[in-house]
Coordinates of C-alpha atoms in Angstrom, one line a residue:
Chain A
M1 CA -21.7 -38.3 -45.7
T2 CA -23.5 -40.6 -43.4
I3 CA -26.3 -39.5 -41.2
L4 CA -26.3 -40.7 -37.7
S5 CA -28.9 -43.4 -37.2
T6 CA -30.8 -43.8 -34.0
D7 CA -28.5 -46.7 -33.1
E8 CA -25.7 -44.4 -32.7
L9 CA -27.7 -41.8 -30.9
D10 CA -28.7 -44.5 -28.5
L11 CA -25.1 -44.7 -27.4
L12 CA -24.8 -41.1 -26.3
F13 CA -24.6 -40.3 -22.6
S14 CA -26.5 -37.1 -23.0
P15 CA -30.2 -36.9 -24.0
A16 CA -30.9 -36.8 -27.7
F17 CA -34.4 -36.7 -29.3
T18 CA -36.4 -35.7 -32.3
L19 CA -39.4 -33.4 -32.3
S20 CA -42.3 -33.1 -34.7
E21 CA -43.7 -29.9 -36.1
E22 CA -45.9 -29.6 -32.9
L23 CA -42.9 -30.2 -30.8
K24 CA -43.9 -33.7 -29.7
V25 CA -41.1 -36.1 -29.0
Q26 CA -40.8 -38.8 -31.7
Y27 CA -37.5 -40.7 -31.2
F28 CA -35.5 -40.4 -28.0
N29 CA -32.5 -42.2 -26.6
P30 CA -32.3 -44.0 -23.2
A31 CA -30.4 -41.1 -21.7
L32 CA -33.5 -38.9 -22.0
S33 CA -35.5 -41.4 -20.2
T34 CA -32.9 -41.6 -17.4
L35 CA -32.8 -37.8 -17.1
L36 CA -36.5 -37.3 -17.0
Q37 CA -37.0 -40.3 -14.7
L38 CA -39.9 -41.4 -16.9
P39 CA -40.6 -44.7 -18.6
P40 CA -40.6 -44.7 -22.4
R41 CA -44.4 -44.8 -22.8
K42 CA -44.7 -41.5 -20.8
I43 CA -42.2 -39.8 -23.2
K44 CA -43.3 -40.8 -26.7
E45 CA -45.6 -38.4 -28.4
Q46 CA -45.6 -36.1 -25.4
K47 CA -45.1 -32.3 -26.0
V48 CA -41.6 -31.4 -25.0
K49 CA -42.7 -28.5 -23.0
E50 CA -44.6 -31.0 -20.7
L51 CA -41.5 -33.1 -20.2
F52 CA -39.0 -30.4 -19.2
P53 CA -39.9 -27.9 -16.5
L54 CA -39.1 -25.1 -18.9
D55 CA -41.2 -22.3 -20.3
E56 CA -43.0 -22.8 -23.6
R57 CA -41.3 -19.8 -25.0
F58 CA -37.9 -21.5 -24.7
W59 CA -38.9 -24.2 -27.1
N60 CA -40.9 -22.0 -29.4
D61 CA -38.1 -19.6 -29.8
L62 CA -35.7 -22.4 -30.5
K63 CA -38.1 -23.9 -33.0
E64 CA -38.4 -20.6 -34.8
R65 CA -34.7 -20.1 -35.0
T66 CA -34.2 -23.6 -36.2
Q67 CA -36.8 -23.2 -39.0
E68 CA -35.3 -19.9 -40.1
Q69 CA -31.6 -20.8 -40.0
G70 CA -31.7 -24.6 -40.2
S71 CA -30.1 -25.0 -36.7
A72 CA -30.0 -23.2 -33.4
I73 CA -28.2 -23.4 -30.1
S74 CA -29.8 -22.5 -26.8
E75 CA -28.4 -20.5 -23.9
E76 CA -27.4 -22.3 -20.8
I77 CA -30.5 -23.1 -18.9
D78 CA -31.2 -24.4 -15.4
F79 CA -34.0 -26.7 -14.3
S80 CA -34.7 -29.3 -11.7
I81 CA -36.1 -32.8 -12.0
G82 CA -37.1 -34.3 -8.8
S83 CA -34.4 -33.3 -6.3
E84 CA -31.7 -32.9 -8.8
N85 CA -30.6 -29.6 -10.3
Y86 CA -29.3 -29.4 -13.9
T87 CA -27.7 -27.0 -16.2
F88 CA -28.0 -27.9 -19.9
V89 CA -27.5 -26.5 -23.3
F90 CA -29.5 -27.7 -26.3
R91 CA -28.6 -27.8 -30.0
L92 CA -31.4 -28.2 -32.6
K93 CA -31.2 -29.1 -36.3
K94 CA -33.8 -29.4 -39.0
V95 CA -33.7 -32.9 -40.4
D96 CA -36.3 -33.4 -43.1
S97 CA -39.6 -32.7 -41.4
L98 CA -38.3 -33.3 -37.9
I99 CA -36.1 -31.4 -35.5
L100 CA -33.2 -33.3 -34.1
C101 CA -32.2 -32.2 -30.6
V102 CA -29.0 -33.1 -28.9
S103 CA -27.9 -31.7 -25.5
N104 CA -24.9 -31.2 -23.3
D105 CA -25.1 -31.7 -19.5
L106 CA -23.1 -28.8 -18.0
S107 CA -24.3 -29.5 -14.4
V108 CA -21.0 -30.9 -13.1
E109 CA -18.9 -28.3 -14.7
K110 CA -21.1 -25.6 -13.3
S111 CA -21.1 -26.9 -9.8
L112 CA -17.4 -27.4 -9.9
H113 CA -17.0 -23.9 -11.1
G114 CA -19.2 -22.7 -8.3
K115 CA -17.2 -24.6 -5.7
Y116 CA -14.0 -23.2 -7.3
R117 CA -15.2 -19.7 -6.9
E118 CA -16.2 -20.3 -3.3
Q119 CA -12.7 -21.7 -2.5
L120 CA -11.1 -18.8 -4.2
E121 CA -13.2 -16.4 -2.0
L122 CA -12.2 -18.3 1.1
L123 CA -8.6 -18.2 0.1
K124 CA -8.8 -14.5 -0.6
K125 CA -10.3 -13.9 2.9
S126 CA -7.8 -16.0 4.7
H127 CA -5.0 -14.3 2.8
Q128 CA -6.3 -11.0 3.9
Q129 CA -6.3 -12.3 7.5
V130 CA -2.7 -13.3 7.1
V131 CA -1.8 -9.9 5.7
Q132 CA -3.6 -8.2 8.6
A133 CA -1.9 -10.4 11.1
D134 CA 1.5 -9.6 9.7
K135 CA 0.7 -5.9 10.0
V136 CA -0.1 -6.4 13.6
R137 CA 3.1 -8.3 14.1
A138 CA 5.1 -5.6 12.3
L139 CA 3.5 -3.0 14.5
G140 CA 4.4 -5.0 17.5
E141 CA 8.0 -5.1 16.6
L142 CA 7.9 -1.4 16.1
T143 CA 6.4 -0.8 19.6
A144 CA 9.7 -0.5 21.4
G145 CA 10.9 2.1 19.0
I146 CA 7.5 3.9 19.0
S147 CA 7.5 4.0 22.8
H148 CA 10.9 5.6 22.7
E149 CA 9.6 8.1 20.1
I150 CA 6.7 9.0 22.4
N151 CA 8.8 9.2 25.5
N152 CA 10.8 12.2 24.5
P153 CA 7.9 14.5 23.7
L154 CA 6.1 13.1 26.8
T155 CA 9.1 14.1 28.9
V156 CA 9.1 17.6 27.4
A157 CA 5.3 18.0 27.9
S158 CA 5.5 16.7 31.5
G159 CA 8.5 18.8 32.4
N160 CA 7.1 22.0 30.9
N161 CA 3.9 21.3 32.7
E162 CA 5.8 21.3 36.0
L163 CA 7.6 24.5 35.1
L164 CA 4.2 26.0 34.3
G165 CA 3.0 24.9 37.7
F166 CA 5.9 26.6 39.4
A167 CA 5.4 29.8 37.5
L168 CA 1.8 29.9 38.5
E169 CA 2.8 29.8 42.1
T170 CA 4.6 33.2 42.0
E171 CA 3.1 36.5 43.2
D172 CA 3.2 38.5 40.0
L173 CA 1.9 36.4 37.1
N174 CA 2.7 39.2 34.6
E175 CA 6.4 38.7 35.2
Q176 CA 6.0 35.1 34.3
R177 CA 4.3 35.8 31.0
E178 CA 7.3 34.9 28.9
I179 CA 7.9 31.6 30.7
L180 CA 4.2 30.7 30.7
T181 CA 4.1 31.3 26.9
Q182 CA 7.2 29.3 26.3
C183 CA 5.9 26.4 28.4
H184 CA 2.6 26.4 26.7
G185 CA 4.2 26.4 23.3
N186 CA 6.5 23.5 24.2
I187 CA 3.6 21.4 25.6
D188 CA 1.5 22.1 22.5
E189 CA 4.3 21.0 20.2
A190 CA 5.1 17.9 22.2
L191 CA 1.5 16.8 22.3
T192 CA 1.2 17.3 18.6
R193 CA 4.3 15.2 18.1
I194 CA 2.7 12.4 20.1
Q195 CA -0.6 12.6 18.3
T196 CA 1.1 12.4 15.0
I197 CA 3.0 9.2 16.0
I198 CA -0.2 7.6 17.3
A199 CA -2.1 8.6 14.2
G200 CA 0.6 7.0 12.1
M201 CA 0.2 3.8 14.0
K202 CA -3.6 3.8 13.7
G203 CA -3.5 4.6 10.0
F204 CA -1.1 1.7 9.4
L205 CA -3.2 -0.7 11.4
H206 CA -6.5 0.3 10.0
Q207 CA -8.0 -2.2 7.6
D208 CA -10.0 -1.1 4.6
S209 CA -13.7 -1.3 5.4
Q210 CA -14.4 -4.0 2.8
G211 CA -11.3 -5.9 3.5
E212 CA -10.6 -5.4 -0.2
D213 CA -7.3 -4.0 -1.3
K214 CA -8.4 -0.7 -2.7
K215 CA -5.9 0.8 -5.1
E216 CA -5.5 4.4 -6.0
Y217 CA -2.8 6.7 -7.4
I218 CA -0.3 7.3 -4.7
E219 CA 3.0 9.2 -4.5
L220 CA 5.8 6.8 -3.5
K221 CA 7.6 9.6 -1.6
S222 CA 4.7 9.6 0.9
V223 CA 5.0 5.8 1.3
I224 CA 8.7 6.3 2.2
D225 CA 8.0 9.3 4.5
N226 CA 5.2 7.5 6.4
S227 CA 7.3 4.3 6.8
L228 CA 10.2 6.3 8.1
K229 CA 8.0 8.1 10.6
L230 CA 6.8 4.8 12.0
T231 CA 10.2 3.3 12.2
Q232 CA 12.1 6.4 13.4
G233 CA 12.1 5.2 17.0
T234 CA 13.4 1.8 16.0
L235 CA 16.2 3.4 13.9
D236 CA 17.1 5.9 16.7
S237 CA 17.3 3.1 19.3
A238 CA 19.8 1.3 17.1
S239 CA 21.6 4.6 16.3
I240 CA 21.0 3.9 12.6
K241 CA 21.5 6.8 10.2
S242 CA 19.0 6.9 7.3
V243 CA 19.9 8.4 3.9
V244 CA 17.0 9.0 1.6
N245 CA 17.5 9.9 -2.1
I246 CA 14.4 10.8 -4.0
P247 CA 14.9 12.6 -7.3
E248 CA 12.8 15.5 -8.5
G249 CA 9.4 15.0 -10.0
G250 CA 6.6 12.6 -9.2
H251 CA 6.8 8.9 -8.6
V252 CA 3.3 7.9 -8.8
V253 CA 2.1 4.3 -8.9
L254 CA -1.3 2.6 -8.8
G255 CA -1.4 0.9 -5.4
N256 CA -2.5 0.5 -1.9
Q257 CA -0.7 3.0 0.4
T258 CA -0.8 0.8 3.5
R259 CA 0.2 -2.4 1.8
L260 CA 3.2 -0.7 0.2
E261 CA 4.1 0.8 3.6
Q262 CA 4.0 -2.7 5.0
I263 CA 6.7 -3.8 2.6
V264 CA 9.0 -0.8 3.3
I265 CA 8.5 -1.1 7.1
N266 CA 9.3 -4.8 6.9
L267 CA 12.5 -4.2 5.0
I268 CA 13.5 -1.4 7.4
Q269 CA 12.9 -3.6 10.4
N270 CA 14.9 -6.4 8.8
A271 CA 17.8 -4.1 8.1
T272 CA 17.7 -2.7 11.6
D273 CA 17.7 -6.2 13.2
S274 CA 20.5 -7.3 10.9
M275 CA 22.8 -4.3 11.7
R276 CA 22.0 -4.3 15.4
D277 CA 22.6 -8.0 15.9
A278 CA 25.9 -7.8 14.1
G279 CA 27.0 -4.7 16.0
V280 CA 27.8 -2.7 12.9
L281 CA 29.7 0.5 13.4
N282 CA 28.1 3.5 11.8
P283 CA 25.0 1.6 10.8
T284 CA 23.4 3.2 7.7
L285 CA 20.1 2.6 5.9
K286 CA 19.9 3.9 2.4
I287 CA 16.5 4.4 0.6
D288 CA 16.3 5.6 -2.9
L289 CA 13.9 5.8 -5.9
K290 CA 14.9 5.3 -9.5
R291 CA 12.9 5.5 -12.6
N292 CA 13.5 2.7 -15.2
P293 CA 11.9 4.0 -18.4
E294 CA 12.7 1.0 -20.7
K295 CA 11.1 -1.4 -18.3
H296 CA 8.3 1.1 -17.5
Q297 CA 9.1 0.7 -13.8
I298 CA 10.0 2.6 -10.7
S299 CA 12.4 0.9 -8.3
L300 CA 12.4 1.5 -4.6
N301 CA 15.8 0.4 -3.2
I302 CA 16.5 -0.3 0.5
S303 CA 20.0 -1.2 1.4
D304 CA 22.1 -1.4 4.6
N305 CA 25.7 -1.9 5.5
G306 CA 25.1 -4.9 7.7
P307 CA 26.4 -8.4 7.2
G308 CA 24.0 -9.0 4.3
V309 CA 22.3 -12.2 3.4
S310 CA 24.5 -15.3 3.4
T311 CA 24.7 -17.3 0.2
E312 CA 23.3 -20.4 1.9
V313 CA 20.0 -18.7 2.6
K314 CA 19.8 -16.4 -0.3
D315 CA 17.4 -18.6 -2.3
Q316 CA 15.2 -19.3 0.7
I317 CA 14.5 -15.9 2.2
F318 CA 11.3 -15.4 0.2
E319 CA 9.8 -18.8 1.2
N320 CA 6.9 -19.0 3.5
F321 CA 7.8 -19.6 7.1
F322 CA 11.5 -19.3 6.5
T323 CA 13.3 -17.3 9.1
T324 CA 16.9 -17.1 10.5
K325 CA 15.6 -15.6 13.8
E326 CA 15.4 -17.8 16.8
M327 CA 12.2 -19.5 18.0
G328 CA 9.4 -17.0 18.8
K329 CA 11.2 -14.1 17.2
G330 CA 9.9 -14.1 13.7
T331 CA 7.0 -15.6 11.9
G332 CA 9.1 -16.0 8.7
L333 CA 6.1 -14.7 6.8
G334 CA 7.5 -11.2 6.4
L335 CA 9.4 -11.4 3.1
S336 CA 7.1 -13.9 1.4
L337 CA 4.2 -11.7 2.2
C338 CA 6.0 -8.6 1.0
Q339 CA 6.8 -10.4 -2.3
K340 CA 3.1 -11.4 -2.6
I341 CA 2.0 -7.8 -2.1
A342 CA 4.5 -6.7 -4.7
E343 CA 3.1 -9.2 -7.1
D344 CA -0.4 -8.0 -6.4
H345 CA 0.8 -4.7 -7.6
Q346 CA 2.1 -6.2 -10.8
G347 CA 5.6 -5.6 -9.4
S348 CA 8.4 -7.6 -7.9
L349 CA 10.6 -7.7 -4.8
R350 CA 14.1 -9.1 -5.1
L351 CA 17.4 -9.3 -3.3
I352 CA 20.2 -7.7 -5.3
D353 CA 23.7 -9.2 -5.0
K354 CA 25.9 -6.7 -3.3
E355 CA 29.1 -6.5 -1.3
G356 CA 28.9 -5.3 2.2
G357 CA 25.2 -5.5 3.2
A358 CA 21.8 -6.3 1.9
H359 CA 20.0 -4.6 -1.0
F360 CA 16.3 -5.2 -1.6
E361 CA 14.7 -3.8 -4.7
L362 CA 10.9 -3.3 -5.0
C363 CA 9.8 -2.7 -8.6
L364 CA 6.4 -1.3 -9.5
P365 CA 4.9 -0.4 -12.9
I366 CA 4.6 3.3 -13.7
I367 CA 1.1 4.4 -13.8
E368 CA 0.9 4.7 -17.5
V369 CA 1.2 1.0 -17.7
S370 CA -0.7 -0.1 -14.6
S371 CA -3.8 1.9 -15.5
F372 CA -4.0 -0.3 -18.6
A373 CA -3.5 -3.4 -16.5
S374 CA -6.1 -2.5 -14.0
N375 CA -8.6 -2.0 -16.8
D376 CA -8.1 -5.5 -18.1
E377 CA -11.5 -6.4 -16.8
I378 CA -13.1 -3.8 -18.9
F379 CA -11.2 -4.7 -22.0
S380 CA -12.1 -8.3 -21.8
K381 CA -15.9 -7.8 -21.2
L382 CA -17.6 -8.8 -24.4
N383 CA -20.6 -6.5 -23.7
D384 CA -18.5 -3.4 -23.7
I385 CA -18.6 -1.9 -27.2
H386 CA -18.0 1.8 -26.7
G387 CA -15.4 2.1 -23.9
K388 CA -13.5 5.2 -25.0
K389 CA -10.0 5.4 -23.6
I390 CA -9.3 8.8 -22.1
L391 CA -5.7 9.7 -21.2
V392 CA -5.4 12.1 -18.4
V393 CA -2.1 13.8 -17.9
D394 CA -1.5 15.6 -14.6
N395 CA 1.3 15.5 -12.0
D396 CA -1.2 16.0 -9.2
V397 CA -2.2 12.6 -7.8
T398 CA -5.5 13.9 -6.4
I399 CA -6.6 15.0 -9.9
L400 CA -5.8 11.6 -11.3
N401 CA -7.7 9.9 -8.6
L402 CA -10.6 12.3 -9.0
C403 CA -10.8 11.7 -12.8
Q404 CA -10.7 8.0 -12.3
K405 CA -13.5 8.1 -9.8
F406 CA -15.6 10.3 -12.0
M407 CA -15.1 8.0 -15.0
E408 CA -15.8 4.8 -13.0
S409 CA -19.6 4.9 -13.4
T410 CA -19.4 5.9 -17.1
S411 CA -18.4 4.0 -20.2
F412 CA -15.1 6.0 -20.4
I413 CA -11.9 4.2 -19.5
F414 CA -9.4 6.1 -17.5
I415 CA -5.7 5.9 -18.4
G416 CA -3.4 8.0 -16.2
S417 CA 0.0 9.6 -16.7
T418 CA 2.0 12.0 -14.6
G419 CA 3.8 13.9 -17.2
G420 CA 4.1 14.9 -20.9
E421 CA 7.1 12.7 -21.7
E422 CA 5.7 9.6 -20.2
A423 CA 2.4 10.3 -21.9
L424 CA 4.0 10.5 -25.3
E425 CA 5.6 7.1 -24.7
V426 CA 2.2 5.7 -23.9
L427 CA 0.8 7.1 -27.1
N428 CA 3.6 5.5 -29.0
K429 CA 2.4 2.1 -27.9
Y430 CA -1.4 2.3 -27.2
D431 CA -4.4 3.9 -28.8
V432 CA -6.4 6.4 -26.9
D433 CA -9.6 8.2 -27.9
A434 CA -9.1 11.5 -26.1
V435 CA -6.5 13.4 -24.1
I436 CA -7.0 15.7 -21.1
T437 CA -3.8 17.5 -20.0
D438 CA -2.8 19.8 -17.2
L439 CA -1.0 22.9 -18.3
N440 CA 1.5 23.4 -15.4
M441 CA 3.6 20.4 -15.0
P442 CA 7.3 19.8 -14.2
G443 CA 9.1 18.4 -17.2
I444 CA 7.4 19.6 -20.4
D445 CA 4.3 21.7 -19.9
G446 CA 0.9 20.9 -21.3
S447 CA 1.2 23.1 -24.3
T448 CA 4.5 21.7 -25.4
F449 CA 3.2 18.2 -24.8
V450 CA 0.2 18.8 -27.1
K451 CA 2.5 20.3 -29.8
H452 CA 4.5 17.0 -29.8
L453 CA 1.3 15.0 -29.7
R454 CA 0.0 16.8 -32.8
Q455 CA 3.2 16.0 -34.7
S456 CA 3.3 12.3 -34.0
Y457 CA -0.2 11.3 -33.1
G458 CA -2.8 13.1 -35.2
P459 CA -6.4 14.3 -34.7
V460 CA -7.4 12.9 -31.3
P461 CA -9.6 15.3 -29.2
V462 CA -7.5 17.2 -26.7
F463 CA -8.7 19.2 -23.7
Y464 CA -6.8 21.5 -21.4
L465 CA -7.1 21.2 -17.7
S466 CA -6.3 24.2 -15.5
D467 CA -7.6 26.8 -13.2
T468 CA -8.9 30.1 -14.7
S469 CA -5.3 31.4 -15.2
G470 CA -5.0 28.9 -18.0
M471 CA -7.7 30.5 -20.1
D472 CA -5.3 32.7 -21.9
Q473 CA -3.1 29.8 -23.0
Y474 CA -6.2 27.9 -24.1
K475 CA -7.3 30.8 -26.3
K476 CA -3.9 31.1 -27.7
D477 CA -3.5 27.4 -28.6
K478 CA -7.1 26.6 -29.5
E479 CA -6.7 27.2 -33.3
A480 CA -3.1 26.1 -33.7
L481 CA -3.4 22.9 -31.7
N482 CA -7.0 22.1 -32.6
L483 CA -8.2 22.0 -29.0
S484 CA -11.6 20.6 -28.3
G485 CA -12.3 22.3 -25.0
M486 CA -11.1 23.3 -21.6
L487 CA -11.9 21.8 -18.1
V488 CA -11.6 24.4 -15.4
K489 CA -10.5 23.5 -11.9
P490 CA -12.3 22.8 -9.7
F491 CA -14.7 20.8 -11.8
K492 CA -17.6 18.4 -11.2
S493 CA -18.1 14.9 -12.5
S494 CA -20.9 16.1 -14.7
E495 CA -18.7 18.8 -16.4
L496 CA -16.0 16.2 -17.2
V497 CA -18.5 13.8 -18.6
S498 CA -20.4 16.2 -20.7
L499 CA -17.2 17.7 -22.2
L500 CA -16.1 14.2 -23.3
E501 CA -19.6 13.3 -24.6
E502 CA -19.7 16.4 -26.7
A503 CA -16.4 15.6 -28.3
F504 CA -17.6 12.1 -29.3
K505 CA -20.8 13.2 -30.9
G506 CA -20.8 13.3 -34.6
Chain B
M1 CA 31.4 25.8 44.5
A2 CA 30.1 26.0 41.0
N3 CA 29.2 22.6 39.5
K4 CA 29.4 22.0 35.8
I5 CA 27.3 19.4 34.1
L6 CA 27.6 18.0 30.6
L7 CA 24.3 16.8 29.1
I8 CA 24.6 14.7 25.9
D9 CA 21.1 14.4 24.3
D10 CA 20.0 14.9 20.7
D11 CA 16.6 16.3 21.5
P12 CA 17.0 20.1 21.9
K13 CA 13.7 20.4 23.7
I14 CA 15.0 18.0 26.4
C15 CA 18.2 20.1 26.7
D16 CA 16.0 23.2 27.1
L17 CA 13.9 21.5 29.8
V18 CA 16.9 20.5 31.9
G19 CA 18.3 24.0 31.5
A20 CA 15.0 25.4 32.8
F21 CA 14.9 23.0 35.7
L22 CA 18.5 23.9 36.7
K23 CA 17.7 27.6 36.6
L24 CA 14.9 27.0 39.1
G25 CA 16.9 25.0 41.5
T26 CA 20.1 25.5 43.5
K27 CA 22.1 28.4 42.1
G28 CA 25.5 27.5 40.8
I29 CA 24.9 24.6 38.5
E30 CA 26.2 25.4 35.0
L31 CA 24.8 23.3 32.1
I32 CA 26.7 22.5 28.9
T33 CA 24.9 20.5 26.3
A34 CA 26.0 18.3 23.3
C35 CA 23.8 16.7 20.7
D36 CA 25.8 13.5 19.9
T37 CA 28.8 11.4 20.9
S38 CA 31.5 13.4 18.9
Q39 CA 30.3 16.8 20.1
G40 CA 30.1 15.4 23.6
L41 CA 33.7 14.1 23.5
F42 CA 34.8 17.5 22.1
K43 CA 33.3 19.4 25.0
L44 CA 34.7 16.9 27.5
E45 CA 38.2 17.4 26.2
N46 CA 38.0 21.2 26.4
D47 CA 36.5 21.6 29.8
E48 CA 36.2 20.2 33.3
F49 CA 32.9 18.6 34.4
D50 CA 31.6 17.3 37.7
L51 CA 29.0 15.1 36.1
I52 CA 27.9 13.8 32.7
I53 CA 24.4 12.9 31.8
V54 CA 24.3 10.6 28.8
D55 CA 21.1 9.8 26.9
K56 CA 20.9 6.2 25.9
N57 CA 19.7 6.8 22.3
L58 CA 22.0 9.1 20.4
P59 CA 22.4 9.4 16.6
T60 CA 25.2 7.4 14.9
R61 CA 26.5 5.9 18.1
S62 CA 24.6 4.7 21.2
G63 CA 25.1 6.4 24.5
L64 CA 26.0 3.1 26.0
D65 CA 29.0 2.8 23.6
L66 CA 30.2 6.2 24.7
I67 CA 30.0 5.3 28.4
E68 CA 32.0 2.1 27.8
Q69 CA 34.6 4.2 25.9
L70 CA 34.8 6.7 28.8
R71 CA 35.3 4.0 31.3
K72 CA 38.0 2.4 29.3
S73 CA 39.9 5.7 29.0
F74 CA 42.4 6.8 31.6
K75 CA 41.1 10.3 32.0
Y76 CA 37.4 9.7 32.4
N77 CA 37.6 6.4 34.2
R78 CA 36.1 7.9 37.4
I79 CA 34.0 10.8 36.2
K80 CA 30.4 10.7 37.5
I81 CA 28.0 9.4 34.8
I82 CA 24.2 9.3 34.9
L83 CA 22.4 7.4 32.2
L84 CA 19.2 9.0 30.8
S85 CA 16.9 6.3 29.4
G86 CA 13.3 5.8 28.2
S87 CA 13.1 2.6 30.1
L88 CA 14.6 0.7 33.0
T89 CA 15.5 -2.8 31.7
S90 CA 17.5 -5.3 33.5
A91 CA 20.1 -5.0 30.7
D92 CA 20.4 -1.3 31.5
V93 CA 20.8 -2.1 35.2
S94 CA 23.5 -4.7 34.7
F95 CA 25.3 -2.4 32.2
S96 CA 25.3 0.4 34.7
V97 CA 26.7 -1.8 37.4
Q98 CA 29.4 -3.1 35.2
N99 CA 30.4 0.3 34.0
K100 CA 30.1 2.1 37.3
V101 CA 27.3 4.4 36.2
S102 CA 26.2 6.4 39.2
D103 CA 22.5 6.4 38.5
I104 CA 19.7 6.0 35.9
I105 CA 17.1 8.6 35.3
V106 CA 14.0 7.3 33.5
K107 CA 12.0 9.5 31.0
P108 CA 9.6 11.1 31.6
F109 CA 11.0 12.5 34.9
K110 CA 9.6 14.8 37.5
Y111 CA 11.4 17.9 38.6
V112 CA 11.8 16.9 42.2
Q113 CA 13.3 13.4 41.6
F114 CA 15.5 14.8 38.8
M115 CA 17.0 17.5 41.1
E116 CA 17.4 15.1 44.0
K117 CA 19.4 12.6 41.9
L118 CA 21.6 15.4 40.6
K119 CA 22.3 16.9 44.0
K120 CA 23.0 13.4 45.4
H121 CA 25.8 12.8 43.0
L122 CA 27.2 16.3 42.9
D123 CA 27.6 16.4 46.7
T124 CA 29.4 13.2 47.2

């Protein structure tokens, strides 16, 4: 094995030098001189701590480690020489009585990385502006329909107000009691209708305070309901019948309510425009939800009986700025944005081939899968040693969101599931460290779920979650199913955390 | 002479309101209501009406479609029709002229104007 001679070290682009016992520079290559901007006579025999603007402890520590282990590598360290900023990493090796030091200049890499992050942030911000602008546009298109929606209750309120006025003019108000009561009730109802419509608009338009896309556990049924509320006027104006088919049970996904509504509203608007422009008789909009267990997905399908999407444009409809509408009538961003939102949710939006109309399918991962995906960051952090994975099984979305929130500031990792069967599937594929299950759920109940769990999964700590009425079941099952405890609703963050911590002690 | 009016509107509260207005006004106007096109046609065929009020937005089939159909039929070619609409667009106006619609009432409407328009077209 040949040892590098100083001739070869002279060729290196990065500084290389040797240090004596007292950390004084002995040999050094031209690159060091260039870096330090010092002539050779000012480098030779100088203490290294004088040459680099770095703390003495940095070199002392490296020297110690080198002497103990024979070699050492430093952390990335920043320093400035003159007006230049550098980021370096140093590698030291004991060679006879000297310490050889080579280095790697990471400055360019670091600054590029910094610029990259900046660009990414800018891109993110401008993407959010585009998404918001599209929301505004979508709302604008709904305006005609919404005005119509508001007009009817407005007419009822205004008319009943007049009737009220007339009744008040009569001699004996007592005789008018019935009419007055009726009018008052009608006005109340009409005003509530109007308020609900406006609240729906405001809710849709509202941007999250940080501009970030906050995700939480949401019920897809409510996404469909809200979207239909906002588009009801538009559908009515075009005499479109809507048929909604949502099977029993929960359809919970991890997502942003408003963003998903944006997709559904966009698709409904497209279907409406398509059917109206083509003058379809008996225009019908079909919306349904399907669970796809093998693919761990839920699909939301929106189809119409309009002319459909022609084969020529089929491949282009998801492209940016593509639109078949005339100038000024569509930004062409709608579908491409919807697809992007779907992808942001680890899902997809596609056009399904169909006879007689268009059929769009939005696929989203079931929460049992997405709660893993969203915890990616935690899994990949090298510092995290003790992140215990806690599976919470409850069909109530608010409980899932609550548990996730409580666990956010702890080292526990939240995995969610809406039912026993889905949870068992998760357990087949992934390891968890504890399970908290609700007792009363549609599908299999908590007790049955744990029985199955014990058969196929073994000794993981299991807790029951219920209000006080569940105490009896807990007492009954405690021995047989080896339960570790019970969480009683309503519960505080501290109760949840201490229950879990107890289970992991010893 | 008792006048009979057919109101085709899918909002029951609006039908109630028109009924209440008519009760206050001139005696002798009978109101029959229908909630969509097919119900409206059914009632038309089984009765005689002096005036039809058609809401523009009806489920399944637009009120405008119905008006066109009536005008094309032999029996209802000349029956008096008033269009009830949430707006007054130029499209609405030209449609009305083309289909010999007697008047347009815009929502929301006031009692006085509503009754005036009715009376105007019932008396002629």
